[in-house]
PDB file of C-alpha atoms in Angstrom:
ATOM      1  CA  UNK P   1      83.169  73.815 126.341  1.00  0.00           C
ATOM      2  CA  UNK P   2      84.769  70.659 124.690  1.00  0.00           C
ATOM      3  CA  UNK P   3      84.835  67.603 126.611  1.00  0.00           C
ATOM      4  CA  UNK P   4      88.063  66.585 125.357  1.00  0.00           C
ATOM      5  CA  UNK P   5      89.722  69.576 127.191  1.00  0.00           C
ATOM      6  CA  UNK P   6      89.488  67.632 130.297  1.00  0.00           C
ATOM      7  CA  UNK P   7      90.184  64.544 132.340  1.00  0.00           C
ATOM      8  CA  UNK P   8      90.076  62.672 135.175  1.00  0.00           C
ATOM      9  CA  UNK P   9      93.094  62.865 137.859  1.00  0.00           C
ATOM     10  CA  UNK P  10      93.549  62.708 141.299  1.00  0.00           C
ATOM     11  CA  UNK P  11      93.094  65.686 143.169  1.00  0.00           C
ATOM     12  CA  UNK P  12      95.663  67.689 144.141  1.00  0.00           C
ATOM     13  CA  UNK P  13      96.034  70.470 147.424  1.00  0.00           C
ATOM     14  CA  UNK P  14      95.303  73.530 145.374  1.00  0.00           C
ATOM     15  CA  UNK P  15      91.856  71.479 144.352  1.00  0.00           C
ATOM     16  CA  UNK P  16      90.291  71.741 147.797  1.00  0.00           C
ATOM     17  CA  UNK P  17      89.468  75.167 147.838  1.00  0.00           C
ATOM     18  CA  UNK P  18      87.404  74.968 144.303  1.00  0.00           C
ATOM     19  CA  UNK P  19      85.936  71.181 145.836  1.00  0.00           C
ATOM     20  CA  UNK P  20      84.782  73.038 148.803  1.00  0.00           C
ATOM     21  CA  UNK P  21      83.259  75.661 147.296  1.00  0.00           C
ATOM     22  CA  UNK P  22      81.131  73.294 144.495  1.00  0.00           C
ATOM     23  CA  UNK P  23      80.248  71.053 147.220  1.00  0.00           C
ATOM     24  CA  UNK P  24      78.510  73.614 149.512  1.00  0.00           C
ATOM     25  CA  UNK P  25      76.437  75.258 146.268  1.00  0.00           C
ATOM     26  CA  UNK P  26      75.346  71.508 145.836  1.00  0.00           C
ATOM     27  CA  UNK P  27      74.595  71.798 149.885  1.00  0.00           C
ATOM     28  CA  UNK P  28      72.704  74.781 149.366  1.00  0.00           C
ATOM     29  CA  UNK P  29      70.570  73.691 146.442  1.00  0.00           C
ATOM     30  CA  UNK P  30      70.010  70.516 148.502  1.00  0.00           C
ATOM     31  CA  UNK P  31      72.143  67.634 145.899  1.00  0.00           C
ATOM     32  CA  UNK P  32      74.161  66.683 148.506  1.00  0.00           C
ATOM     33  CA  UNK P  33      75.198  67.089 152.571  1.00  0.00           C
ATOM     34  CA  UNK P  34      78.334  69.885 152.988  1.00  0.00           C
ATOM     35  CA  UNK P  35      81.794  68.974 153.879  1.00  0.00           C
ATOM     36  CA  UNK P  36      84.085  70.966 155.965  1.00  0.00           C
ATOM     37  CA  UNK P  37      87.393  72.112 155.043  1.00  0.00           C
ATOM     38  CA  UNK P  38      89.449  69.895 157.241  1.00  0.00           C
ATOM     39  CA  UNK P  39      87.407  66.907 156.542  1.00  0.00           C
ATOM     40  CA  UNK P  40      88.355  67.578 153.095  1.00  0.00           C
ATOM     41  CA  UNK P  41      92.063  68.584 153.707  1.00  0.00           C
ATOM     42  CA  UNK P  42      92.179  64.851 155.443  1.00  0.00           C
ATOM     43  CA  UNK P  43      90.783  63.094 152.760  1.00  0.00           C
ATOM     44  CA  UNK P  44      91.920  64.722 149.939  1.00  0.00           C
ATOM     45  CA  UNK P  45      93.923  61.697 148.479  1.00  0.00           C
ATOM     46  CA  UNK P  46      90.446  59.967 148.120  1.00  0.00           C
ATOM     47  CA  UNK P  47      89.119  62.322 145.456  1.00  0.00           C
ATOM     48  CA  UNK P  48      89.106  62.730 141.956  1.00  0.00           C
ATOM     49  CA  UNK P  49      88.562  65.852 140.035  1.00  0.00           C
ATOM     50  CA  UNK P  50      87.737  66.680 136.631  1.00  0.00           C
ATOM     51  CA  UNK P  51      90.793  69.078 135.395  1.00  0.00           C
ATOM     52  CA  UNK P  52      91.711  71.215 132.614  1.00  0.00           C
ATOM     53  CA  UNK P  53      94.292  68.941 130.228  1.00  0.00           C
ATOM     54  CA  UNK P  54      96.190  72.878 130.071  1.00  0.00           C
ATOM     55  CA  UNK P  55      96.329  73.268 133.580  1.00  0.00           C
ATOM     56  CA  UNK P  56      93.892  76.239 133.201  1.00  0.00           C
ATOM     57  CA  UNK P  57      90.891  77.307 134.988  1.00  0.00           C
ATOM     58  CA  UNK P  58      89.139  75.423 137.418  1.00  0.00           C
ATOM     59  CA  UNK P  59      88.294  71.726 138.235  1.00  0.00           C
ATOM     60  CA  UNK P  60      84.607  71.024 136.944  1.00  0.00           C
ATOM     61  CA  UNK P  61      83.428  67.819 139.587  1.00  0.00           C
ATOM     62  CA  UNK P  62      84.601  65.693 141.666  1.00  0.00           C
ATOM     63  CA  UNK P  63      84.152  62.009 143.314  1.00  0.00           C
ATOM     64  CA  UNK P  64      85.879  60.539 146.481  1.00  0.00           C
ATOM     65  CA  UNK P  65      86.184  56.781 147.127  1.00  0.00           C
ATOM     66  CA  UNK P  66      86.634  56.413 151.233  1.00  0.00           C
ATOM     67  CA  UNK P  67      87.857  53.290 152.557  1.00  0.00           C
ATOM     68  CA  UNK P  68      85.037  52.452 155.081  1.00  0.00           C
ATOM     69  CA  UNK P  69      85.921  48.796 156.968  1.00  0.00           C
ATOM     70  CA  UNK P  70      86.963  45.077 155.907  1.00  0.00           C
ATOM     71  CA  UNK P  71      85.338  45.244 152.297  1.00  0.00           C
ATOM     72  CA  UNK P  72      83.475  48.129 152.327  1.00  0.00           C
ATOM     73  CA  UNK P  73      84.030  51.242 150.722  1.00  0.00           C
ATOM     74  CA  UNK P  74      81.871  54.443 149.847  1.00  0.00           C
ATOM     75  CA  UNK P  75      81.773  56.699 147.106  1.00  0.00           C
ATOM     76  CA  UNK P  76      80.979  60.296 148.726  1.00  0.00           C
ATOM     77  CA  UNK P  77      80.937  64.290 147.359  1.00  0.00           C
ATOM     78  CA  UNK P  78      80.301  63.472 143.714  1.00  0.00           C
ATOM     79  CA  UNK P  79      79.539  66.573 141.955  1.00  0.00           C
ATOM     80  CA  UNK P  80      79.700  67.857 138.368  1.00  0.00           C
ATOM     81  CA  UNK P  81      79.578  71.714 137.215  1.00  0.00           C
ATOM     82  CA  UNK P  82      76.184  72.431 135.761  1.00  0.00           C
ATOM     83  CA  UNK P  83      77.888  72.988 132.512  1.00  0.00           C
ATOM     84  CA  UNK P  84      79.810  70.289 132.290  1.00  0.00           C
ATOM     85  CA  UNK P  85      76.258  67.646 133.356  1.00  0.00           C
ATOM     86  CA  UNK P  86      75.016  65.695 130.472  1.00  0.00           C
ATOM     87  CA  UNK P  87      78.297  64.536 128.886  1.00  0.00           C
ATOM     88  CA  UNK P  88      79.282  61.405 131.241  1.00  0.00           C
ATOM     89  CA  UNK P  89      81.413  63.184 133.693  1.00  0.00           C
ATOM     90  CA  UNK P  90      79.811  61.715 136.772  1.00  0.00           C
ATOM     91  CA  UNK P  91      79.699  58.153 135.117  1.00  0.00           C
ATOM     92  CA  UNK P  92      83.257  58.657 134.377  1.00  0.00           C
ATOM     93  CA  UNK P  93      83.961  59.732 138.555  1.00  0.00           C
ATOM     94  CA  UNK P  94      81.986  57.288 139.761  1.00  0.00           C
ATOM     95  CA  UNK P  95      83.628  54.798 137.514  1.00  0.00           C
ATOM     96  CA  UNK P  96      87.117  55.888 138.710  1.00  0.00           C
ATOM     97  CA  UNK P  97      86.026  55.118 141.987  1.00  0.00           C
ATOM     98  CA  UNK P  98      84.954  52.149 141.104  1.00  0.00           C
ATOM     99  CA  UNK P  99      88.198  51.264 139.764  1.00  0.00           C
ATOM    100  CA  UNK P 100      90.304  52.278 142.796  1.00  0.00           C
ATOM    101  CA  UNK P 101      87.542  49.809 144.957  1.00  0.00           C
ATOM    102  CA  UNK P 102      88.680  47.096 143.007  1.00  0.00           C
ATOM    103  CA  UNK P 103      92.192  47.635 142.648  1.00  0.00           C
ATOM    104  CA  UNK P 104      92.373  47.935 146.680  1.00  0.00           C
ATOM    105  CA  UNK P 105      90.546  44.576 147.247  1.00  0.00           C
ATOM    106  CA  UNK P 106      87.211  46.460 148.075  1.00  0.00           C
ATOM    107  CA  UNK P 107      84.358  44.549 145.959  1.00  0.00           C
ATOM    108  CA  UNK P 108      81.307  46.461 147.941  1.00  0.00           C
ATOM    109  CA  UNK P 109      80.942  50.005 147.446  1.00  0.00           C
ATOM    110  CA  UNK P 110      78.107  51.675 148.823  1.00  0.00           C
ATOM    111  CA  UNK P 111      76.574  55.797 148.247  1.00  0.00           C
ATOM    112  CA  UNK P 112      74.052  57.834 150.304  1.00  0.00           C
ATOM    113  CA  UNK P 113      72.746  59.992 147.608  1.00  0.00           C
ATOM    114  CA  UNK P 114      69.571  61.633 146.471  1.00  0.00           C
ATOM    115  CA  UNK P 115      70.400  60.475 142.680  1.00  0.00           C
ATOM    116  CA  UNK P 116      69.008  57.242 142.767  1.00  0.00           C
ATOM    117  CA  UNK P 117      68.293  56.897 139.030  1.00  0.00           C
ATOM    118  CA  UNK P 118      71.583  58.153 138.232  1.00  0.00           C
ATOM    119  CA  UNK P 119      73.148  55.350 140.436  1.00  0.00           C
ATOM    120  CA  UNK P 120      70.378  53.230 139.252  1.00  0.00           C
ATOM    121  CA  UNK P 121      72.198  53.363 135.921  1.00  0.00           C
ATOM    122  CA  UNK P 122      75.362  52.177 137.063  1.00  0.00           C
ATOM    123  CA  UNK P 123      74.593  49.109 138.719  1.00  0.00           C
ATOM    124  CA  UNK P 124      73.492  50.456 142.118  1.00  0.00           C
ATOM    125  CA  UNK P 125      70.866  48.970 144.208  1.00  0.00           C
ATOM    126  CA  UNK P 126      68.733  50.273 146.968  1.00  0.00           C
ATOM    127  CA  UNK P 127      69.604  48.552 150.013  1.00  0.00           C
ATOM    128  CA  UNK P 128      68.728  49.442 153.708  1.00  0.00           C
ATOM    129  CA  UNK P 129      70.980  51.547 156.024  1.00  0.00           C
ATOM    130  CA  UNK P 130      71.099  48.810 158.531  1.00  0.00           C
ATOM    131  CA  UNK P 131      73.253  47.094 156.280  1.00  0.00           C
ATOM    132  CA  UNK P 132      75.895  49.759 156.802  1.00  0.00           C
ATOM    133  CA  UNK P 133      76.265  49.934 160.457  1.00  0.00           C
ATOM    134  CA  UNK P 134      79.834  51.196 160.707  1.00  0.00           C
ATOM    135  CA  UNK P 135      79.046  54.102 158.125  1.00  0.00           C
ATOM    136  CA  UNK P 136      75.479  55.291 160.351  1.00  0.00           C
ATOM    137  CA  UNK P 137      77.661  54.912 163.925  1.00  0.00           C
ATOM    138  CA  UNK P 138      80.666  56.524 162.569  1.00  0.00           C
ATOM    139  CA  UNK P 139      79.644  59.152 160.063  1.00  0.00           C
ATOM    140  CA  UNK P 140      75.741  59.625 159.698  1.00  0.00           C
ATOM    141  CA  UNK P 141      75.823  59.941 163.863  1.00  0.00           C
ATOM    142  CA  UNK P 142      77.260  63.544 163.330  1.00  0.00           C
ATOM    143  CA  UNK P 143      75.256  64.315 160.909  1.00  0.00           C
ATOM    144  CA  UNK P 144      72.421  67.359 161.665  1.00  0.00           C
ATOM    145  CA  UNK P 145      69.995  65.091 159.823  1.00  0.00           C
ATOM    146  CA  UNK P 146      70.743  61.846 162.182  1.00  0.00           C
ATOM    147  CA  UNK P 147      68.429  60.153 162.619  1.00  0.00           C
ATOM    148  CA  UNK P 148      65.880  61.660 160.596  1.00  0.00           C
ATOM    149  CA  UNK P 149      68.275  60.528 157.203  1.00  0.00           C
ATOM    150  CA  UNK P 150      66.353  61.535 153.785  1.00  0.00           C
ATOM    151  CA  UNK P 151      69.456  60.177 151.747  1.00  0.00           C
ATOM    152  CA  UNK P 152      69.109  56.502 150.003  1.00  0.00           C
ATOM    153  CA  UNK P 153      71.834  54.374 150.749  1.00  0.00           C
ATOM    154  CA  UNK P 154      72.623  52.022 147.715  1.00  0.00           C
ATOM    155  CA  UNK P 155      75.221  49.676 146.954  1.00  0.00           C
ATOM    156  CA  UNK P 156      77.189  47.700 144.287  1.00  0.00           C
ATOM    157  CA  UNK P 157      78.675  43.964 144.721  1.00  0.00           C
ATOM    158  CA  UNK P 158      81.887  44.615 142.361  1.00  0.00           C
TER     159      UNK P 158
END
């Protein structure tokens, strides 16, 4: 599969079903916590997908940005098809994100992730989840692993 047959867009309401499903065999195999379908339905403006430039097949990834509070925002479900890892995709999501953060006003993005070296690599730092209050009392709170977390949070100072 050629890289250059794809891109980076926003996603769009036929994407959800495909994000879903890539996001809960990346649950199962333990790379990242699952999403429901009406969490995603709700935020589906905040991802971005990796799409066929023809329009056919399948999206291959994906990366939200969520607006958190004041200047805080976090990139969340980032996920690449095993056959597409390797090649830069999830730089290039994360990256998008990134983008978007600044363009908003949002110069401190934060991830909870269990690819630390990956967001090692992009500027990332380990920081402790105290520093995120609003994101443990309004998200990791209903999570099944609260408050036993085994995610890293890390940020970025944009």
């Amino acid at each position: 599969m050629d890289t250059k047959d794809f891109y980076i867009r926003k996603a769009r309401v036929q994407d959800v079903e495909t994000i879903h499903k890539s996001i809960m065999v990346c649950a199962k195999d333990g790379l990242m916590l699952p999403r429901a379908f009406t969490d995603l339905y709700s935020h589906m403006r905040d991802h971005y997908v990796i799409a066929p430039r023809e329009g056919q097949g399948p999206i291959k990834g994906c990366c939200a940005l969520s607006l958190c509070w004041k200047d805080y925002a976090e990139v969340r479900s980032l996920m690449v098809d095993e056959d597409m890892r390797g090649r830069g995709w999830g730089k290039r999501l994360v990256e998008a994100c990134l983008s978007e953060a600044l363009t908003l006003g949002f110069y401190k993005v934060f991830t909870l992730t269990y690819q630390v070296d990956f967001f090692h690599s992009l500027g990332f730092e380990e920081v402790d989840k105290n520093e995120l209050p609003q994101k443990v009392w309004s998200d990791c709170i209903h999570c099944a692993k609260f408050p036993n977390c085994d995610e890293t949070a890390m940020l970025i100072e944009l």
